[in-house]
Amino acid sequence: MARFSRSDFTLERFRRQLANVDALPQLCVLGLVSGTITGALMVIFRLLLSAGALLYMPDGDSEAFESLSPWVRAGLPFIAVSLIGILLYRQRTTARKLGVGHVIERLTYHQGRFPLRNWLNQWWVGVVAVLGGLSAGREGPAIHLGAAASSGLGERMRLPNNSLRVLVACGTAAAISASFNTPIAGVIFAMEVVMMEYTLMSFMPVILASMMGALVAQLVYGNQPAFHIPDVALGSLMNLPWVVMLGLVIGLLAGGFIHLSRLQRVQQWPLWGRLGGVAFITGVAAFWFPEVQGIGYDSVAAALNNELTVQVLLALMAVKLVVTALTVAGGVPIGIIGPVLVVGAASGALSGLFGGWIWEAKAADPGVYAMLGMAAMMGAVLQAPLAALMALLELTHTPGIMLPGMLAVVVACLTSRQLTGCEGFFISSVRYGLHPLQQPLMQALSRVSVPAVMERHLVRTPRMISPDQARRLLETNPVWLVIERSRDDKPALGLKAAELARWMIEHDNSPTADAVTQNELIDLLEIPGQRLEMAPIALQATLSEAFLALQDNSLGALYVVHGYRPKQRRISGIITRGAIERYYHYSDPRDSDSANKESSA
């Protein structure tokens, strides 16, 4: 029976285990903790929305804009953008980045580390945007809050950066799961939209986090689905050509939405012109069609149950799409997933009504097309077909909708990408072209931290040493000598210990060379051998960070700095290009077996 000591459960050992690619049990523990924390934060965020709605919304319902007078609901967007303009845009530019795009940016370029100020801003901006009558969802703020809180947990524990990436995915999945009561869709969304990869080491902790997020939310709000769906089915397969047409229309709408939200002409306006324009267009639309305000889940439920007029459906399809896109283009940080679902549901319901007028005998219920429109629009805008299908299944609890849903989602995604030239909304918002998270090599290197491959056998030494000092250094059998320089502006140098040992042997045993005297100092910069210029890298860094740092041709290696206070820092290891290449280069074990047989023969 295995015996455990207290040293097996220390935080330092936990960090070392997380640095490796096979730290699955440790990551699962983090997933459980992250899901619990994120689920609690999502409950608090939803309670804040409910508390704010109690101040002026009828019955405290944050979606009841239709019950307000036209002038009140038209004036709310001006109050919302004024608060955002005064309180948010007076801060520095980096503090204004919020939402899912910010999460992907921090994961891509900052190893999943989030600024605290942005996280605090997200709380009140998310509440103000939704309760202020803007066309905004709560999912973007929820994902930012959950991902940043989970990553912050890892930062507080000083965990390696490869585990921070998984924590970001855990927080994202738990946020989606707790917001919609859709644990599977939360997992797929985190992997497909945020992480942009599918790996076993990420899947299992993310699944646990999503489960815990949903569990915490269910303890407060119950286990009811987000929407109550009537018992409907596609019926005749003659509807499938009409489903294809729906996918084409949704794909064009999704492409138009992305292009409109990236409109350079709007983004070049002065700040108050952009914010004023957002308030004006939202206020005018709300005066006539209050359904375009807020998240719009009440409108989705009504569309699924055929309770909306054609006029309202047209407004939700066209006006809400334009208002939401121009709000994004105007620089107001809002969540777009909720409004996208509303636009898709309205578009699908209109398609179903039109199909019923053309061929009443075979046409399916408009509610079926509303469900398909939701999934198709979400998949096309995000370029995340699997996440859209899982959301469709969990939101509707209708397994029979999956077959036509697959067709509609694929057609919409292809149309948006090929005919309108749009990538996923959040990929476009970070960088055009191939996104760094989509590069297989960088994905593989990001899963491991430098302690997993660094060389730990090293000694630090000054440049000038005596022969006795050299022998004492070599007694510990180091692989590397780290030569410290006289000034901080000079880079540290790495020298293989074997080079010093060879030089010592040659001068001690050579009959033609004078032996090194005890008083003579050895200059480690003068003895034969290759010296590598080195730069520091943090112990928490991933191999992808080390790989990018070593792209500088002047650097031959990196020394790994351990410690969190300047006077207590020490060098824990050295990592070279060769060590990184040995990690990701595949060697067929059969080659080594055949080589061994040949040598033995």
XYZ file of C-alpha atoms in Angstrom:
601
model
C 0.000 0.000 0.000
C 1.351 3.405 -0.991
C 2.402 5.648 1.863
C 2.089 9.431 1.735
C 3.975 12.085 3.634
C 3.102 15.694 4.302
C 5.603 16.741 1.639
C 3.406 15.078 -0.993
C 0.681 17.665 -0.402
C 2.613 20.920 -0.324
C 1.724 23.844 -2.559
C 5.217 23.840 -4.052
C 4.840 20.200 -5.111
C 1.389 21.019 -6.496
C 2.943 23.760 -8.650
C 5.652 21.432 -9.950
C 3.091 18.802 -10.895
C 0.974 21.362 -12.748
C 3.956 22.333 -14.907
C 3.806 18.953 -16.683
C 1.500 17.989 -19.502
C 0.020 15.035 -17.562
C -1.174 16.932 -14.463
C -4.770 15.778 -14.946
C -5.737 15.138 -11.281
C -4.398 18.517 -10.215
C -6.219 20.300 -13.034
C -9.459 18.526 -12.124
C -9.188 19.842 -8.580
C -8.729 23.343 -9.962
C -11.736 22.803 -12.235
C -13.982 21.980 -9.283
C -12.841 25.035 -7.332
C -13.094 27.311 -10.371
C -16.611 26.127 -11.184
C -17.794 26.741 -7.644
C -16.365 30.251 -7.533
C -17.688 31.171 -10.984
C -21.134 29.771 -10.238
C -21.338 31.919 -7.109
C -20.233 35.000 -9.049
C -22.891 34.365 -11.705
C -25.576 34.171 -9.027
C -24.341 37.488 -7.601
C -24.345 39.083 -11.064
C -27.898 37.960 -11.766
C -28.968 39.188 -8.333
C -27.445 42.587 -9.137
C -29.526 42.734 -12.319
C -32.650 41.833 -10.348
C -31.861 44.360 -7.616
C -31.336 47.124 -10.175
C -34.587 46.235 -11.925
C -36.491 46.639 -8.639
C -35.700 50.362 -8.684
C -37.771 51.277 -11.742
C -38.801 48.232 -13.796
C -42.371 46.913 -13.449
C -42.488 43.901 -11.103
C -38.695 44.051 -10.873
C -38.412 42.333 -14.264
C -35.228 43.385 -16.074
C -36.853 42.475 -19.416
C -40.120 44.417 -18.982
C -39.239 47.433 -21.141
C -42.588 47.080 -22.919
C -44.358 48.126 -19.689
C -42.498 51.440 -19.464
C -43.769 54.598 -21.116
C -42.226 55.305 -24.567
C -40.350 58.397 -23.366
C -38.889 56.619 -20.331
C -37.579 53.652 -22.286
C -36.256 55.973 -25.011
C -34.389 58.028 -22.398
C -32.743 55.086 -20.618
C -30.036 54.539 -23.295
C -28.901 58.168 -22.903
C -28.424 57.621 -19.171
C -26.571 54.340 -19.775
C -24.103 55.700 -22.333
C -23.538 58.827 -20.229
C -22.526 56.710 -17.238
C -20.293 54.544 -19.412
C -18.753 57.591 -21.086
C -18.072 59.439 -17.831
C -16.968 56.537 -15.638
C -15.316 54.195 -18.148
C -13.852 56.368 -20.894
C -12.005 58.613 -18.460
C -9.861 55.619 -17.595
C -6.859 54.563 -19.662
C -7.463 52.638 -22.843
C -6.363 49.267 -21.480
C -8.911 49.484 -18.646
C -11.819 49.767 -21.107
C -11.369 46.313 -22.628
C -14.144 44.033 -21.444
C -16.065 40.939 -22.450
C -15.243 37.799 -24.418
C -12.857 39.590 -26.800
C -10.818 40.736 -23.811
C -10.746 37.179 -22.445
C -9.383 35.806 -25.730
C -6.843 38.612 -25.969
C -5.518 37.992 -22.449
C -5.375 34.254 -23.090
C -3.528 34.767 -26.378
C -1.005 37.459 -25.518
C -0.848 37.548 -21.707
C -0.983 33.878 -20.718
C -4.446 34.259 -19.212
C -3.592 36.982 -16.670
C -6.283 39.634 -16.181
C -6.038 43.193 -14.826
C -8.123 43.763 -11.709
C -9.463 47.127 -12.898
C -11.025 45.633 -16.019
C -12.691 42.970 -13.889
C -14.165 45.568 -11.556
C -15.349 47.668 -14.504
C -17.090 44.662 -15.996
C -19.432 44.374 -13.002
C -21.035 47.788 -13.275
C -20.779 48.135 -17.075
C -22.603 44.831 -17.542
C -25.399 45.881 -15.191
C -25.714 49.393 -16.656
C -25.777 48.143 -20.268
C -28.590 45.646 -19.656
C -30.722 47.748 -17.280
C -30.036 50.910 -19.296
C -32.007 49.568 -22.219
C -29.097 48.952 -24.585
C -29.295 45.905 -26.832
C -26.899 43.868 -24.726
C -26.565 40.388 -23.247
C -25.277 39.191 -19.914
C -23.120 36.350 -21.286
C -20.122 38.486 -22.281
C -19.830 40.067 -18.829
C -20.428 36.669 -17.222
C -17.593 35.041 -19.194
C -15.185 37.875 -18.362
C -16.060 37.754 -14.665
C -15.757 33.977 -14.454
C -12.574 33.630 -16.504
C -10.782 36.475 -14.702
C -11.808 35.215 -11.250
C -10.593 31.698 -12.048
C -7.319 32.993 -13.445
C -6.928 35.251 -10.421
C -7.179 32.192 -8.190
C -4.232 30.680 -10.058
C -2.250 33.903 -9.838
C -2.798 34.152 -6.096
C -1.490 30.590 -5.742
C 1.407 31.404 -8.123
C 0.550 28.485 -10.371
C 2.395 27.953 -13.685
C 0.958 29.718 -16.703
C -0.100 26.535 -18.471
C -2.615 25.915 -15.677
C -3.860 29.519 -15.908
C -4.951 28.788 -19.470
C -7.041 25.858 -18.285
C -8.487 27.969 -15.467
C -9.624 30.570 -18.015
C -11.454 27.829 -19.924
C -12.954 26.537 -16.669
C -14.253 29.979 -15.735
C -15.686 30.482 -19.226
C -17.503 27.145 -19.229
C -18.881 27.628 -15.731
C -20.119 31.138 -16.621
C -22.033 29.916 -19.688
C -23.325 26.920 -17.769
C -24.598 28.997 -14.850
C -26.090 31.698 -17.097
C -28.113 29.378 -19.367
C -28.274 26.154 -17.333
C -26.419 24.524 -20.243
C -23.381 22.625 -18.878
C -22.522 20.813 -22.136
C -22.768 23.973 -24.230
C -20.558 25.725 -21.678
C -17.825 23.127 -22.169
C -18.001 23.252 -25.971
C -18.107 27.059 -26.019
C -15.007 27.294 -23.841
C -13.057 24.851 -25.985
C -14.307 25.990 -29.412
C -14.509 29.770 -29.003
C -12.024 30.645 -26.244
C -9.381 27.894 -26.107
C -9.786 26.934 -29.800
C -8.600 23.377 -29.125
C -9.852 20.018 -27.910
C -7.523 18.092 -25.599
C -8.153 15.533 -22.872
C -6.137 17.513 -20.347
C -8.389 20.518 -20.843
C -11.680 18.732 -21.366
C -11.959 16.968 -18.021
C -11.303 19.950 -15.711
C -13.532 22.140 -17.901
C -16.331 19.568 -17.670
C -16.059 19.543 -13.878
C -16.061 23.349 -13.759
C -19.127 23.563 -15.987
C -20.912 20.992 -13.852
C -20.165 22.908 -10.643
C -21.242 26.209 -12.192
C -24.579 24.738 -13.225
C -25.019 23.077 -9.835
C -24.486 26.319 -7.922
C -26.931 28.161 -10.194
C -29.513 25.381 -9.856
C -29.327 25.553 -6.084
C -30.551 29.164 -6.344
C -32.730 29.245 -9.476
C -33.842 25.633 -9.862
C -33.376 23.177 -12.702
C -35.782 24.721 -15.193
C -34.750 25.157 -18.841
C -34.055 28.682 -20.040
C -37.095 28.591 -22.359
C -40.340 26.661 -22.244
C -40.645 24.971 -25.627
C -43.900 23.633 -27.098
C -43.990 20.014 -28.229
C -43.251 20.496 -31.928
C -41.346 18.551 -34.573
C -40.054 19.129 -38.087
C -42.576 16.697 -39.565
C -42.134 16.135 -43.276
C -38.649 15.942 -44.758
C -39.952 18.282 -47.433
C -39.025 21.041 -44.966
C -35.296 20.383 -45.388
C -34.898 22.550 -48.542
C -36.546 25.371 -46.611
C -34.098 24.744 -43.759
C -31.271 25.232 -46.262
C -32.802 28.537 -47.341
C -33.040 29.563 -43.687
C -29.333 28.779 -43.248
C -28.433 30.921 -46.252
C -30.433 33.889 -44.967
C -29.041 33.543 -41.443
C -25.490 33.322 -42.821
C -25.957 36.576 -44.737
C -27.440 38.259 -41.658
C -24.503 37.066 -39.542
C -21.997 38.379 -42.075
C -23.805 41.709 -42.218
C -23.797 41.910 -38.439
C -20.030 41.345 -38.218
C -19.229 43.809 -41.018
C -21.501 46.451 -39.499
C -19.968 46.016 -36.043
C -16.508 46.595 -37.605
C -17.561 49.704 -39.535
C -14.459 51.901 -39.626
C -16.412 55.043 -40.442
C -18.276 54.831 -37.136
C -15.162 53.957 -35.155
C -13.438 57.108 -36.427
C -16.078 59.430 -34.964
C -15.248 61.389 -31.796
C -16.072 59.568 -28.554
C -19.152 61.563 -27.604
C -20.375 61.415 -31.185
C -20.188 57.620 -31.115
C -21.827 57.302 -27.696
C -24.481 59.874 -28.578
C -25.215 58.045 -31.825
C -25.636 54.737 -29.962
C -28.024 56.339 -27.466
C -30.012 58.058 -30.195
C -30.514 55.054 -32.461
C -31.340 52.810 -29.487
C -33.765 55.370 -28.047
C -35.581 55.864 -31.353
C -35.883 52.106 -31.882
C -37.064 51.602 -28.298
C -39.748 54.290 -28.642
C -41.500 52.216 -31.288
C -40.240 48.700 -30.564
C -39.284 48.168 -26.911
C -38.578 44.500 -27.683
C -35.171 45.485 -29.072
C -33.978 46.615 -25.636
C -32.149 44.512 -23.082
C -31.224 40.879 -23.570
C -34.501 39.822 -25.189
C -35.013 36.358 -23.722
C -38.709 37.138 -23.195
C -38.956 37.824 -26.936
C -37.194 34.536 -27.698
C -39.694 32.635 -25.549
C -42.574 34.428 -27.294
C -41.134 33.665 -30.748
C -40.769 29.985 -29.892
C -44.432 29.887 -28.877
C -45.741 31.901 -31.895
C -46.817 34.835 -29.730
C -45.200 37.688 -31.691
C -46.644 39.608 -34.612
C -44.905 39.830 -37.954
C -44.163 43.509 -37.315
C -42.359 42.725 -34.061
C -40.459 39.830 -35.634
C -39.262 42.087 -38.440
C -38.124 44.646 -35.867
C -36.212 42.022 -33.915
C -34.581 40.637 -37.054
C -33.554 43.943 -38.650
C -33.645 46.695 -36.015
C -32.120 44.719 -33.139
C -29.369 43.429 -35.432
C -28.486 46.957 -36.601
C -28.751 48.496 -33.129
C -26.564 45.806 -31.565
C -23.936 46.016 -34.316
C -23.766 49.825 -34.162
C -23.503 49.683 -30.365
C -20.414 47.480 -30.748
C -19.015 49.725 -33.496
C -19.622 52.757 -31.279
C -17.290 51.334 -28.647
C -19.828 50.380 -25.981
C -18.653 47.085 -24.399
C -21.702 44.799 -24.472
C -22.395 41.083 -24.613
C -23.588 40.051 -28.072
C -24.587 36.397 -27.589
C -28.035 37.142 -26.132
C -29.007 39.638 -28.874
C -27.672 37.242 -31.519
C -29.974 34.501 -30.236
C -32.925 36.903 -30.349
C -32.193 37.945 -33.945
C -31.833 34.316 -34.963
C -35.079 33.272 -33.293
C -37.008 36.121 -34.946
C -35.484 35.359 -38.352
C -36.353 31.687 -37.995
C -39.917 32.417 -36.905
C -40.415 34.704 -39.914
C -39.060 32.005 -42.188
C -41.486 29.513 -40.684
C -44.442 31.855 -41.150
C -43.479 32.539 -44.749
C -43.074 28.813 -45.421
C -46.518 28.187 -43.959
C -48.062 30.726 -46.322
C -46.388 29.063 -49.311
C -47.070 25.414 -48.443
C -49.366 25.161 -45.470
C -49.894 21.411 -45.732
C -46.235 20.444 -45.292
C -44.713 23.415 -43.448
C -43.456 22.864 -39.909
C -44.500 25.025 -36.985
C -42.748 28.461 -36.942
C -41.459 27.617 -33.465
C -39.281 24.900 -35.006
C -37.717 27.417 -37.361
C -37.221 29.826 -34.465
C -35.159 27.159 -32.686
C -33.143 26.509 -35.838
C -32.619 30.226 -36.376
C -31.182 30.637 -32.862
C -28.580 27.925 -33.396
C -27.751 28.991 -36.959
C -27.221 32.635 -35.997
C -25.083 31.793 -32.978
C -22.985 29.326 -34.980
C -22.496 31.718 -37.914
C -21.586 34.778 -35.847
C -19.165 32.896 -33.589
C -18.081 30.330 -36.212
C -18.709 27.756 -33.491
C -21.078 25.162 -34.963
C -20.710 22.547 -32.243
C -21.292 25.050 -29.423
C -24.396 26.306 -31.228
C -25.801 22.789 -31.618
C -25.205 21.924 -27.968
C -26.855 25.178 -26.928
C -29.821 24.339 -29.158
C -30.199 20.922 -27.561
C -29.907 22.112 -23.963
C -31.982 25.265 -24.354
C -34.875 23.513 -26.068
C -34.666 20.004 -24.548
C -35.794 18.749 -27.979
C -33.459 16.022 -29.334
C -35.464 15.696 -32.539
C -34.409 19.185 -33.596
C -30.764 18.192 -33.936
C -30.896 16.752 -37.476
C -32.314 19.883 -39.168
C -30.265 21.945 -36.707
C -27.034 20.442 -38.020
C -28.028 21.309 -41.570
C -29.047 24.874 -40.742
C -25.931 25.572 -38.660
C -23.489 24.238 -41.260
C -25.140 26.136 -44.126
C -25.195 29.352 -42.075
C -21.539 28.993 -41.027
C -20.398 28.295 -44.594
C -22.433 31.194 -45.977
C -21.064 33.636 -43.413
C -17.473 32.536 -43.977
C -17.431 31.985 -47.741
C -19.946 34.467 -49.139
C -19.428 37.387 -46.736
C -15.774 36.722 -45.850
C -16.296 36.758 -42.081
C -14.385 34.808 -39.488
C -15.770 34.298 -36.030
C -16.791 37.531 -34.339
C -14.277 37.240 -31.497
C -11.409 36.083 -33.707
C -11.987 39.082 -35.966
C -12.021 41.399 -32.981
C -8.546 40.287 -31.877
C -6.513 39.792 -35.027
C -7.208 39.201 -38.704
C -5.625 36.171 -40.340
C -4.492 33.034 -38.520
C -5.064 33.487 -34.825
C -2.151 32.456 -32.555
C -4.414 30.091 -30.610
C -5.101 28.203 -33.844
C -1.421 27.343 -34.446
C -0.824 23.702 -33.433
C 2.780 24.184 -32.304
C 1.939 27.114 -30.030
C -1.030 25.191 -28.621
C 1.208 22.242 -27.756
C 3.893 24.421 -26.175
C 1.312 26.343 -24.142
C 0.226 23.187 -22.334
C 3.573 22.777 -20.536
C 5.579 25.112 -18.307
C 9.348 25.442 -18.374
C 10.029 23.407 -15.187
C 8.941 20.290 -17.077
C 11.884 20.445 -19.519
C 14.486 22.772 -17.992
C 17.924 21.540 -16.956
C 18.181 21.824 -13.174
C 21.833 20.839 -12.679
C 23.640 24.147 -12.716
C 25.815 26.355 -10.559
C 26.263 30.104 -10.503
C 29.774 31.449 -10.613
C 31.609 34.751 -11.119
C 33.705 35.237 -14.228
C 37.089 34.923 -12.449
C 37.633 31.857 -10.231
C 40.608 30.023 -8.768
C 41.459 26.411 -9.641
C 40.208 25.233 -6.242
C 36.935 27.009 -6.777
C 36.647 25.417 -10.222
C 37.169 21.938 -8.759
C 34.552 22.547 -6.071
C 32.086 23.680 -8.736
C 32.674 20.520 -10.740
C 32.309 18.220 -7.703
C 28.510 18.661 -7.823
C 28.432 17.367 -11.447
C 26.594 20.371 -12.916
C 25.577 20.464 -16.570
C 25.718 24.270 -16.870
C 27.753 27.081 -15.382
C 25.885 30.381 -15.165
C 28.528 33.108 -15.425
C 27.406 36.239 -13.579
C 28.540 39.565 -15.010
C 29.940 42.606 -13.260
C 27.097 44.884 -14.389
C 23.364 44.305 -14.652
C 23.250 45.636 -18.220
C 25.488 42.775 -19.383
C 23.658 39.515 -20.173
C 24.385 36.410 -18.136
C 26.300 33.712 -19.988
C 25.906 29.956 -19.959
C 28.877 27.605 -20.331
C 28.724 23.820 -20.369
C 30.487 22.477 -17.252
C 32.140 19.851 -19.461
C 34.076 22.629 -21.218
C 35.642 23.743 -17.928
C 36.341 20.157 -16.910
C 38.060 19.447 -20.240
C 40.191 22.591 -19.926
C 41.201 21.677 -16.375
C 42.229 18.152 -17.422
C 44.246 19.419 -20.376
C 46.184 21.894 -18.237
C 46.712 19.463 -15.373
C 47.965 16.570 -17.524
C 49.558 18.228 -20.522
C 53.378 17.883 -20.429
C 53.820 20.879 -22.751
C 51.453 23.309 -21.013
C 52.105 24.858 -17.651
C 49.791 23.624 -14.960
C 47.507 26.213 -13.523
C 48.998 27.605 -10.351
C 46.950 28.021 -7.234
C 47.241 31.782 -7.346
C 46.324 32.101 -10.997
C 42.669 32.930 -11.697
C 40.744 31.253 -14.458
C 38.815 33.582 -16.774
C 35.685 31.685 -17.774
C 35.221 33.995 -20.745
C 38.600 33.029 -22.166
C 38.744 29.237 -21.935
C 37.717 27.387 -25.125
C 34.015 26.629 -25.333
C 30.737 27.983 -26.595
C 29.107 30.546 -24.336
C 25.420 31.297 -24.708
C 23.913 34.679 -23.961
C 20.932 34.196 -21.691
C 17.890 36.182 -20.599
C 15.657 35.534 -17.587
C 12.252 33.889 -17.768
C 9.799 33.282 -14.947
C 9.320 29.832 -13.466
C 5.584 30.030 -14.259
C 6.177 30.653 -17.977
C 5.046 28.181 -20.626
C 7.185 26.664 -23.335
C 5.435 28.901 -25.845
C 6.739 31.960 -23.969
C 10.222 30.451 -23.923
C 9.971 29.593 -27.628
C 9.030 33.168 -28.536
C 11.776 34.609 -26.323
C 14.381 32.420 -28.022
C 13.381 33.746 -31.447
C 15.831 36.562 -30.657
C 18.930 35.357 -32.500
C 21.260 36.893 -29.925
C 19.955 34.556 -27.220
C 21.170 31.008 -26.898
C 19.283 30.009 -23.757
C 17.088 31.259 -20.928
C 17.702 30.987 -17.216
C 14.635 30.302 -15.128
C 14.141 32.692 -12.235
C 12.448 31.393 -9.106
C 11.274 33.636 -6.286
C 8.847 36.486 -5.870
C 10.955 39.105 -4.094
C 13.926 40.742 -5.834
C 16.453 39.901 -3.108
C 15.251 36.301 -2.790
C 15.261 35.326 -6.450
C 17.370 32.373 -7.493
C 18.069 30.557 -10.735
C 16.271 27.228 -10.859
C 17.256 25.965 -14.281
C 18.255 26.620 -17.873
C 16.174 26.020 -20.971
C 17.624 25.905 -24.481
C 16.191 25.662 -27.983
C 17.261 22.039 -28.048
C 15.235 21.239 -24.925
C 12.109 22.730 -26.489
C 12.698 20.936 -29.776
C 13.141 17.612 -27.998
C 9.750 18.149 -26.352
C 7.735 18.631 -29.528
C 9.737 16.506 -31.977
C 8.244 13.067 -32.423
C 10.559 10.074 -32.459
C 9.202 6.693 -33.450
C 10.103 4.145 -30.739
C 10.408 1.489 -33.448
C 13.415 3.357 -34.839
C 15.263 3.085 -31.536
C 14.330 -0.609 -31.253
C 15.691 -1.371 -34.711
C 18.850 0.616 -33.932
C 19.374 -1.400 -30.750
C 18.968 -4.667 -32.678
C 21.523 -3.582 -35.260
C 24.035 -2.593 -32.608
C 23.588 -5.863 -30.735
C 24.009 -7.814 -33.962
